[in-house]
Coordinates of C-alpha atoms and ligand atoms in Angstrom, one line a residue:
X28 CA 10.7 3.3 38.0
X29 CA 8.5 6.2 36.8
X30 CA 8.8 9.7 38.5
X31 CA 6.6 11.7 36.7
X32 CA 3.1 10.7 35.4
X33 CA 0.4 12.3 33.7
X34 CA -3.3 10.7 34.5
X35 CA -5.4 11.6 31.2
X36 CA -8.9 11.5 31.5
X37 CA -11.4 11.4 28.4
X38 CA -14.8 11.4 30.1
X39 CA -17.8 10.3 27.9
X40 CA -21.4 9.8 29.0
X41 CA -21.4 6.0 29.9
X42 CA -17.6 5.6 29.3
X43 CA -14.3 6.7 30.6
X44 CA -10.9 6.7 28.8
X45 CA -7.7 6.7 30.7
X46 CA -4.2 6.4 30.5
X47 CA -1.1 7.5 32.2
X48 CA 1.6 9.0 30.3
X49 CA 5.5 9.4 31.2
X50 CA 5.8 13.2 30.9
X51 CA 9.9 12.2 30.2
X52 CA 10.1 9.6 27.8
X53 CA 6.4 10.1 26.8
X54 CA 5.5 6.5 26.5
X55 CA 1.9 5.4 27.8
X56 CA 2.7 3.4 31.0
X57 CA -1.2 2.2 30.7
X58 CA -4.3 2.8 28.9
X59 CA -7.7 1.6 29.6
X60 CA -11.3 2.4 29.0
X61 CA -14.1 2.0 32.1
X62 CA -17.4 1.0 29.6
X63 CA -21.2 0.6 30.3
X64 CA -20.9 3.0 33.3
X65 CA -24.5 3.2 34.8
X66 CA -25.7 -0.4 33.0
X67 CA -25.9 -4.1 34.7
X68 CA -22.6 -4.9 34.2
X69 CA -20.1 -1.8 33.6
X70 CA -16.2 -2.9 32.9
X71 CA -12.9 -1.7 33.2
X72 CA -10.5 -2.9 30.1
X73 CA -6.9 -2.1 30.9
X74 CA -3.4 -3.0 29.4
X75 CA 0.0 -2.8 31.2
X76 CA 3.0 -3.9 30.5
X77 CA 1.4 -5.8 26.9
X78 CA -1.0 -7.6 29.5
X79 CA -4.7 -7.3 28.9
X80 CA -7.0 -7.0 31.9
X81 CA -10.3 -6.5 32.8
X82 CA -12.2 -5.6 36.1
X83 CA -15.9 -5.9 36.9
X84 CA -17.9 -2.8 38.3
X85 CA -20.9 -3.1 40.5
X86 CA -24.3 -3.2 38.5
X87 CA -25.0 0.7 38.1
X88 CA -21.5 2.0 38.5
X89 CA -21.0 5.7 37.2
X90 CA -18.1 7.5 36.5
X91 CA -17.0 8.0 40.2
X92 CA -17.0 4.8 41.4
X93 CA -14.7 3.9 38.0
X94 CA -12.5 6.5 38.7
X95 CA -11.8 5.6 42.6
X96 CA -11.6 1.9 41.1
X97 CA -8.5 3.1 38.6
X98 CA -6.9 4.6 41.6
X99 CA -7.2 2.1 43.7
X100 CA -5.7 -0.3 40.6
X101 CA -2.4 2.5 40.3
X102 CA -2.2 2.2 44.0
X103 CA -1.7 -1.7 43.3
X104 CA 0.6 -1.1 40.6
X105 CA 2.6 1.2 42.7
X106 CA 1.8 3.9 40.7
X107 CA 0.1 6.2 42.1
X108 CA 2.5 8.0 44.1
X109 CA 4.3 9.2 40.6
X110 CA 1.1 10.9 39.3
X111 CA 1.8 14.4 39.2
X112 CA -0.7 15.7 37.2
X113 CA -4.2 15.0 35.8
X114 CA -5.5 16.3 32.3
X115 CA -8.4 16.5 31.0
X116 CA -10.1 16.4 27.2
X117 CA -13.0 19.1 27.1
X118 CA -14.8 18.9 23.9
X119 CA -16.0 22.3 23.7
X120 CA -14.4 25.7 25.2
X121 CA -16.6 28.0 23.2
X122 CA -14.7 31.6 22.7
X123 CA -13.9 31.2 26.3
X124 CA -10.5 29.3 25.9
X125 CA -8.3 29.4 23.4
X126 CA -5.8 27.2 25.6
X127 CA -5.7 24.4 28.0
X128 CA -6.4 25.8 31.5
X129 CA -5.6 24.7 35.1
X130 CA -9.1 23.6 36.6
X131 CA -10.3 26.0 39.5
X132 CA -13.7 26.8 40.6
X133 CA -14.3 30.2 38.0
X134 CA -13.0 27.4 35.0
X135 CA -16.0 24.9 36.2
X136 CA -18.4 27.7 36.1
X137 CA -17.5 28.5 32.9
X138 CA -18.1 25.1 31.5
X139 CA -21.3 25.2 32.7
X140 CA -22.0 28.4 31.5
X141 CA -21.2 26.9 28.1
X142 CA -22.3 23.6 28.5
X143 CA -25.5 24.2 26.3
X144 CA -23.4 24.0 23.0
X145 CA -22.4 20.5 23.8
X146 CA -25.0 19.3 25.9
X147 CA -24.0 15.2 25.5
X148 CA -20.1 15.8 25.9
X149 CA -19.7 18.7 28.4
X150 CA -21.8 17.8 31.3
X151 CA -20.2 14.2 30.8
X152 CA -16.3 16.1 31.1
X153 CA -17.2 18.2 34.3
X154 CA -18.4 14.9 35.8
X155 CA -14.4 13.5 35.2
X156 CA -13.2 16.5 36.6
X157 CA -15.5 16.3 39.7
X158 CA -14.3 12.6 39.9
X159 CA -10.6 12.8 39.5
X160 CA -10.7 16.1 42.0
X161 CA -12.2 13.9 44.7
X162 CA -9.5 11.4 43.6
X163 CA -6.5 13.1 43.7
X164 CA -7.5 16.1 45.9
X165 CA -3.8 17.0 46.0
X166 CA -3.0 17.2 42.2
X167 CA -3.7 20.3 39.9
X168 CA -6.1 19.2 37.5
X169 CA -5.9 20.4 34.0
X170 CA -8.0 21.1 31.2
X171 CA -7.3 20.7 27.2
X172 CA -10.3 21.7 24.5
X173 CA -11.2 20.4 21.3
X174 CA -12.2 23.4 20.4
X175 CA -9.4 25.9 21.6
X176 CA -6.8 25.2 17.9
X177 CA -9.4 26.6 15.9
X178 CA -10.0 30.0 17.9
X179 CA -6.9 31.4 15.2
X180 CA -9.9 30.5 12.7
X181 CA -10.6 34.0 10.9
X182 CA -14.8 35.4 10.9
X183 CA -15.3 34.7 7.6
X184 CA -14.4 30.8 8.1
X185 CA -16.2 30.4 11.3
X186 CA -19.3 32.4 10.5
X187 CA -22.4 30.9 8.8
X188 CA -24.7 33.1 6.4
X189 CA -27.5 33.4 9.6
X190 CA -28.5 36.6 10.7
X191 CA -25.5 38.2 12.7
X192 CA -27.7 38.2 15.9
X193 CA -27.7 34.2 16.1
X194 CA -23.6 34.7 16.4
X195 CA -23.8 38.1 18.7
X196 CA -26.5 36.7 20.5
X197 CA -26.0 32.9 21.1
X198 CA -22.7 31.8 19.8
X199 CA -23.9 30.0 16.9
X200 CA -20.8 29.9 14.7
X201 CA -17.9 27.4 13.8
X202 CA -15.8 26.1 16.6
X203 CA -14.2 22.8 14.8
X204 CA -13.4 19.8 17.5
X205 CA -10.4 17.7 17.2
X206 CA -8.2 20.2 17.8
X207 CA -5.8 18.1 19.8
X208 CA -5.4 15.9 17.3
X209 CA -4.8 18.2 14.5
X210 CA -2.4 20.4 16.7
X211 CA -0.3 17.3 17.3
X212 CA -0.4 16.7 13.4
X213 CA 0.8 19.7 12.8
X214 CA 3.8 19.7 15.2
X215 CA 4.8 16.3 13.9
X216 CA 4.5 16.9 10.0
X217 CA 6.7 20.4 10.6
X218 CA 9.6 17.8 11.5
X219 CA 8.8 15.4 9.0
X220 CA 8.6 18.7 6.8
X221 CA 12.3 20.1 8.6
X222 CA 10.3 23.1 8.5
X223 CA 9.4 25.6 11.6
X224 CA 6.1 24.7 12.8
X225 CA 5.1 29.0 11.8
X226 CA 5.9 28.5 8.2
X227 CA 4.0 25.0 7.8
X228 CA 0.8 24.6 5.4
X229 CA -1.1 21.3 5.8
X230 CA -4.0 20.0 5.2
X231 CA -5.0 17.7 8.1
X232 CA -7.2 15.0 8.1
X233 CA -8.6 13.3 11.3
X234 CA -10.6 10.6 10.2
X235 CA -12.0 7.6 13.3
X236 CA -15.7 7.4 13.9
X237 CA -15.6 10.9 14.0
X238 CA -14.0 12.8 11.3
X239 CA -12.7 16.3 10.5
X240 CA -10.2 18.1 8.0
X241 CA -8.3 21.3 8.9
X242 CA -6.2 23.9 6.9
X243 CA -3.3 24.9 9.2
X244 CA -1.6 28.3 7.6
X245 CA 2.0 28.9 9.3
X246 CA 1.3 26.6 11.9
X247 CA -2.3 27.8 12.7
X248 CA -6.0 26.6 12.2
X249 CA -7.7 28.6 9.6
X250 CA -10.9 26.3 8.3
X251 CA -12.6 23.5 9.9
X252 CA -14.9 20.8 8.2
X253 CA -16.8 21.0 11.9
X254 CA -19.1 23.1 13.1
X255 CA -21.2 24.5 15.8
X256 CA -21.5 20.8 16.9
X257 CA -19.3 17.5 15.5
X258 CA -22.1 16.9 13.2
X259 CA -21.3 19.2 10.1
X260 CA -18.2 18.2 7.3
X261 CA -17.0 15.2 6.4
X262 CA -18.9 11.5 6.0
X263 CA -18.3 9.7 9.6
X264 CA -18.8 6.8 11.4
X265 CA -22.8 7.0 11.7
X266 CA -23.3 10.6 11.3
X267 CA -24.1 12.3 8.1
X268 CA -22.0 15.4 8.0
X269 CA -23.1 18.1 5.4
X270 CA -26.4 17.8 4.4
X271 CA -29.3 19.8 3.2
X272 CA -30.4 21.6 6.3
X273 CA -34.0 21.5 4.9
X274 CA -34.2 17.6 5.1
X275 CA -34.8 17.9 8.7
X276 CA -38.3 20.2 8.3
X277 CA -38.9 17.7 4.8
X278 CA -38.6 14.3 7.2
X279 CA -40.4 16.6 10.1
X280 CA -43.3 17.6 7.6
X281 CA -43.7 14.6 5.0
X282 CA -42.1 11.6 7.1
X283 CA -43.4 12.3 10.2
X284 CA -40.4 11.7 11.7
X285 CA -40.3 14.2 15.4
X286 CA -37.4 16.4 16.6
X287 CA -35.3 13.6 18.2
X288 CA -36.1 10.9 15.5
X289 CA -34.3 13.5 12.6
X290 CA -31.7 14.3 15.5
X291 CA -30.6 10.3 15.9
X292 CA -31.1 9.5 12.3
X293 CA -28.4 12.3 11.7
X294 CA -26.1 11.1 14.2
X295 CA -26.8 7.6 15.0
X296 CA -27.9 6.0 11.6
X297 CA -26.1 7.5 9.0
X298 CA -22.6 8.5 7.7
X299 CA -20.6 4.6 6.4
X300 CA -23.5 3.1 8.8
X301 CA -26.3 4.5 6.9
X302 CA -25.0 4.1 3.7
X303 CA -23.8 0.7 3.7
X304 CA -26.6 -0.7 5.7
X305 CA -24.1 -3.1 7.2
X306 CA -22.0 -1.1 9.9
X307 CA -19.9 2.1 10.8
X308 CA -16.5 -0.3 11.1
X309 CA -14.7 0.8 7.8
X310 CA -12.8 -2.2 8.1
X311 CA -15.9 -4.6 7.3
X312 CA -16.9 -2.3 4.8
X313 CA -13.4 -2.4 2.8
X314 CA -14.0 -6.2 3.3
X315 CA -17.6 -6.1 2.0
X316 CA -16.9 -3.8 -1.1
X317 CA -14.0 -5.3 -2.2
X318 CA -16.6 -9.0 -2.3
X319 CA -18.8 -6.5 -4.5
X320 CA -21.8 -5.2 -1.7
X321 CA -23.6 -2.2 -3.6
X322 CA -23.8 -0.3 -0.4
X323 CA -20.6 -0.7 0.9
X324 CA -18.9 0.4 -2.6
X325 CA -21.8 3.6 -2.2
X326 CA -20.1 4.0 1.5
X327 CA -16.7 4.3 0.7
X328 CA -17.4 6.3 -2.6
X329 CA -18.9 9.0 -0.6
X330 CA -16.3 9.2 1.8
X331 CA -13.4 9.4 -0.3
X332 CA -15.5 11.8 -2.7
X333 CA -16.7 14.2 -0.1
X334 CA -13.1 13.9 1.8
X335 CA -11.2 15.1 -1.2
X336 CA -13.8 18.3 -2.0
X337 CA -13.3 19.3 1.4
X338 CA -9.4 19.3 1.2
X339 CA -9.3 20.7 -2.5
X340 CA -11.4 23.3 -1.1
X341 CA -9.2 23.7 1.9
X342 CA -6.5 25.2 -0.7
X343 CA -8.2 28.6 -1.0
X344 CA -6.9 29.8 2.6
X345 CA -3.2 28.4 2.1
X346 CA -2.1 29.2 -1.2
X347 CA 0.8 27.0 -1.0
X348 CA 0.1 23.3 0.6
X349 CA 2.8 21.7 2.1
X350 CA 1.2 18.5 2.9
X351 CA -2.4 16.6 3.5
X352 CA -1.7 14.4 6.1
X353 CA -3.7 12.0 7.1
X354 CA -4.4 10.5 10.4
X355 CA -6.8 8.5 12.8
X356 CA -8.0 5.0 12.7
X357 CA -8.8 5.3 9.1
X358 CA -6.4 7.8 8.0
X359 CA -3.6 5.3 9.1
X360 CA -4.6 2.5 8.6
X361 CA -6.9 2.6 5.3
X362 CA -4.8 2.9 2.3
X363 CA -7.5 2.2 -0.1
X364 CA -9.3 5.3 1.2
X365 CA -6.0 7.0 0.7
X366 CA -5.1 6.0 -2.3
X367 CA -8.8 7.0 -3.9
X368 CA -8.5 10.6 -2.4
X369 CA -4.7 10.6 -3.4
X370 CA -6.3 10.1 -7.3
X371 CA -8.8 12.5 -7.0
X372 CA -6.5 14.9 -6.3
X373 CA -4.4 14.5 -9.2
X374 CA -5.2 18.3 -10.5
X375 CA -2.6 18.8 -7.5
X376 CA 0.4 17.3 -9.0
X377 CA 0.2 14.3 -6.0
X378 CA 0.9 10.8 -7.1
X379 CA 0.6 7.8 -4.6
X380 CA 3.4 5.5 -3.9
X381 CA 1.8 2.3 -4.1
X382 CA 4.4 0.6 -1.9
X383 CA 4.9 3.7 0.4
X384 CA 1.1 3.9 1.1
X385 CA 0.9 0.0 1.8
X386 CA 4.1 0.2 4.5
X387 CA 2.6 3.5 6.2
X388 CA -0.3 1.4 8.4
X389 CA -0.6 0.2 11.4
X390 CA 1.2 3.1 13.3
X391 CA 4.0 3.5 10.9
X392 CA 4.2 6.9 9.8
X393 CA 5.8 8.3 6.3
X394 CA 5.1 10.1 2.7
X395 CA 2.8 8.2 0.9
X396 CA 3.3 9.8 -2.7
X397 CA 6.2 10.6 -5.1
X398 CA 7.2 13.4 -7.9
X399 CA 4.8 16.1 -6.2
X400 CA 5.4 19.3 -5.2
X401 CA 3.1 19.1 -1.8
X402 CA 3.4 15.7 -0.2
X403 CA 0.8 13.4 1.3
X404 CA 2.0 11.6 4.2
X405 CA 0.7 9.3 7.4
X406 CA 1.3 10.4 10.7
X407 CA -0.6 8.5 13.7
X408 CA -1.8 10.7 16.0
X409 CA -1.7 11.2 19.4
X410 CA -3.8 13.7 21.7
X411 CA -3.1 11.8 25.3
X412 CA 0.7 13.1 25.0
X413 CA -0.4 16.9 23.8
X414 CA -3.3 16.7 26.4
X415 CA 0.0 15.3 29.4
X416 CA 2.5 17.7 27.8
X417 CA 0.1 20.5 28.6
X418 CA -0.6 19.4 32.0
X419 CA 2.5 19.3 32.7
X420 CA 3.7 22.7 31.4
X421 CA 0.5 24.3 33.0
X422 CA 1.3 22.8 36.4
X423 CA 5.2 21.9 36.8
X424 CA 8.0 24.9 37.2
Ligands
ADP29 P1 -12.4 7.0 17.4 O1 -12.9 8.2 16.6 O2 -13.6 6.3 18.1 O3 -11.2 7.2 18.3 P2 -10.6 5.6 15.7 O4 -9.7 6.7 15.4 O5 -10.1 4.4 16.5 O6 -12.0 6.0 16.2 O7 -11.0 5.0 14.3 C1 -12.0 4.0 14.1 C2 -12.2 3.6 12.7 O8 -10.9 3.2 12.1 C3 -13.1 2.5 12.4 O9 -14.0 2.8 11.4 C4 -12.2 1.4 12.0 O10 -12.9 0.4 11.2 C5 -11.1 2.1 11.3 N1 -10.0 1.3 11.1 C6 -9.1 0.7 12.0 N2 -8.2 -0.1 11.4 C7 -8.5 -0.1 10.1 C8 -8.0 -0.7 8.9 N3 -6.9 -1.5 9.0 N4 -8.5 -0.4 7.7 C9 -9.5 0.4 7.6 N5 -10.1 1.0 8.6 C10 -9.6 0.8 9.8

């Protein structure tokens, strides 16, 4: 019988992610995913209980009608009554929030207001929050940013060489996303460290279809490999990360590629996509490299490459590392990409544990290397507990 339940909601533009979490014994009580919202046949994957499930929406469902469907499922689970909360993930807070916030009318405003700088994700989030208001109507609704880790960033990581105004003026700087996530990482490797979380150097490295790497100093953010938008940094799924910013104008000029054409060739088409010319699943292209496919080898080469750059680099603001840990779908569960960033690190005194790095998948966490001074470890990560635990503590006495 469960007394106290968080409702998460992760709101993207034709998809919904949900789960409810246990604010006691933090366990997820049930997760699902509402997909192909405002398509001819938009779905509803859930699991409870280890049970798999799925439930058609009508043709042309949006997020609403998903949401009041989810309620309507907890109401035949008898769950509803325990929900006590909902949280929300916000991808981008701007300067505005530096913490999660309890949802009222001047908070919604204010994600309009800054709704520009993440015009796909944003608008997508208020739309969640309108829904699950109209939902629950009686619960306090909270919200938790991507963004809001990185606001201990210091100006001269955040601010790109532009002319000051662009920053003054318009807010064009680095905000980093994936803050939950490398929060959460940061809290768990302090205790894998035994050390307070205020006196704990890492290096932590998100990496699903979107992929980021952050230096936490004493427990705070203090670079980013993200930028203005979840573009810039790191090799990802199907987007590019660092590039030239004159390619754009070069395909624009000689290609005769248009605006929107660079725009979905940077996003869409690229990154382990682009460069394997097979898919953005990592798994296939471990599978495909390892049989001897040119472009998959090419794809996980700059990956790894780029990857360990970014977190040599990311020594300059710590002074002493503590720890790279690694984390998301490919950080724990790839440890062939491990182990090649692992050996390009070497100047760093790490040395992989072969067996170590092979029993740390598949949501086991531990320290992947031996005889080093900083560690490398796997931690799986998990932003629907800090994104609960935050609604809770926002909203609960
Ligand atoms: P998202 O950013 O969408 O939440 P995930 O964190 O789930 O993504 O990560 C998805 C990525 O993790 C995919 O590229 C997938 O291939 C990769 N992945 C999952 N399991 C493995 C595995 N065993 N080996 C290598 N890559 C894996």
């Amino acid at each position: 019988m469960h007394n106290s339940l968080v409702f998460v909601l992760n709101c993207g533009s034709s998809s919904l992610k949900f789960s409810l979490i246990d604010a006691k014994s933090h366990d997820e009580i049930l997760s699902g995913l509402a997909d192909a919202l405002g398509s001819s046949n938009p779905i509803i994957k859930y699991k409870y209980q280890g049970d798999k499930k799925t439930i058609a929406l009508n043709a042309n469902a949006m997020h609403q009608s998903a949401v009041d469907t989810i309620v309507t499922l907890l109401s035949d689970l008898s769950l509803n009554d325990a929900v006590i909360a909902v949280g929300h993930r916000v991808v981008h807070g701007g300067e505005l929030f530096t913490q999660s916030v309890v949802i009222d009318n001047q908070v919604i405003e204010q994600l309009e207001a800054i709704s520009k700088l993440a015009p796909l994700h944003n608008p997508a989030n208020l739309i969640g929050i309108n829904a699950a208001q109209q939902a629950f109507p009686n619960l306090a609704q909270v919200a938790v940013f991507d963004t809001a880790f990185h606001q201990s960033m210091p100006a001269k990581a955040f601010t790109y060489a532009l002319p000051h105004a662009l920053y003054k003026e318009h807010g064009i700087r680095r905000y980093g996303f994936h803050g939950t996530s490398h929060y959460f990482i940061t809290q768990q490797a302090a205790k894998m460290l035994d050390k307070d979380v205020s006196e704990t150097n890492i290096i932590s490295a998100h990496l699903g279809n979107g992929a980021s790497v952050t230096a936490v100093k004493n427990g705070q953010s203090v670079d980013t490999s993200m930028g203005l938008t979840p573009l810039e940094g790191l090799v990802m799924g199907t987007r590019c990360g660092d590039v030239d910013p004159a390619i754009a104008q070069y395909m624009i000029d000689q290609l005769g590629y248009s605006n929107d054409e660079v725009n979905n060739v940077f996003n869409k088409q690229s990154g382990l996509l682009g460069l394997s010319e097979l898919t953005n699943d990592c798994r296939v292209i471990e599978e495909r490299a390892q049989q001897g496919h040119a472009g998959a080898k090419l794809a996980l080469d700059v990956f790894c490459y780029r990857l360990a750059k970014y977190i040599a680099s990311y020594t300059v603001p710590l002074g002493r590392l503590d720890a790279i840990v690694f984390t998301g779908g490919i950080g724990e569960n790839s440890d062939l990409i491990r182990a090649s960033v692992i050996e390009q690190l070497e100047i760093f005194g790490l040395a992989l544990d072969e067996q170590a790095n092979l029993d740390a998948r598949f949501g086991n966490q531990g320290v992947i290397t031996k005889n080093s001074g900083a560690k490398a470890m796997v931690i799986p990560t998990n932003e629907e507990l800090v994104i609960a635990l935050d609604a809770i503590a926002l909203t609960q006495e």
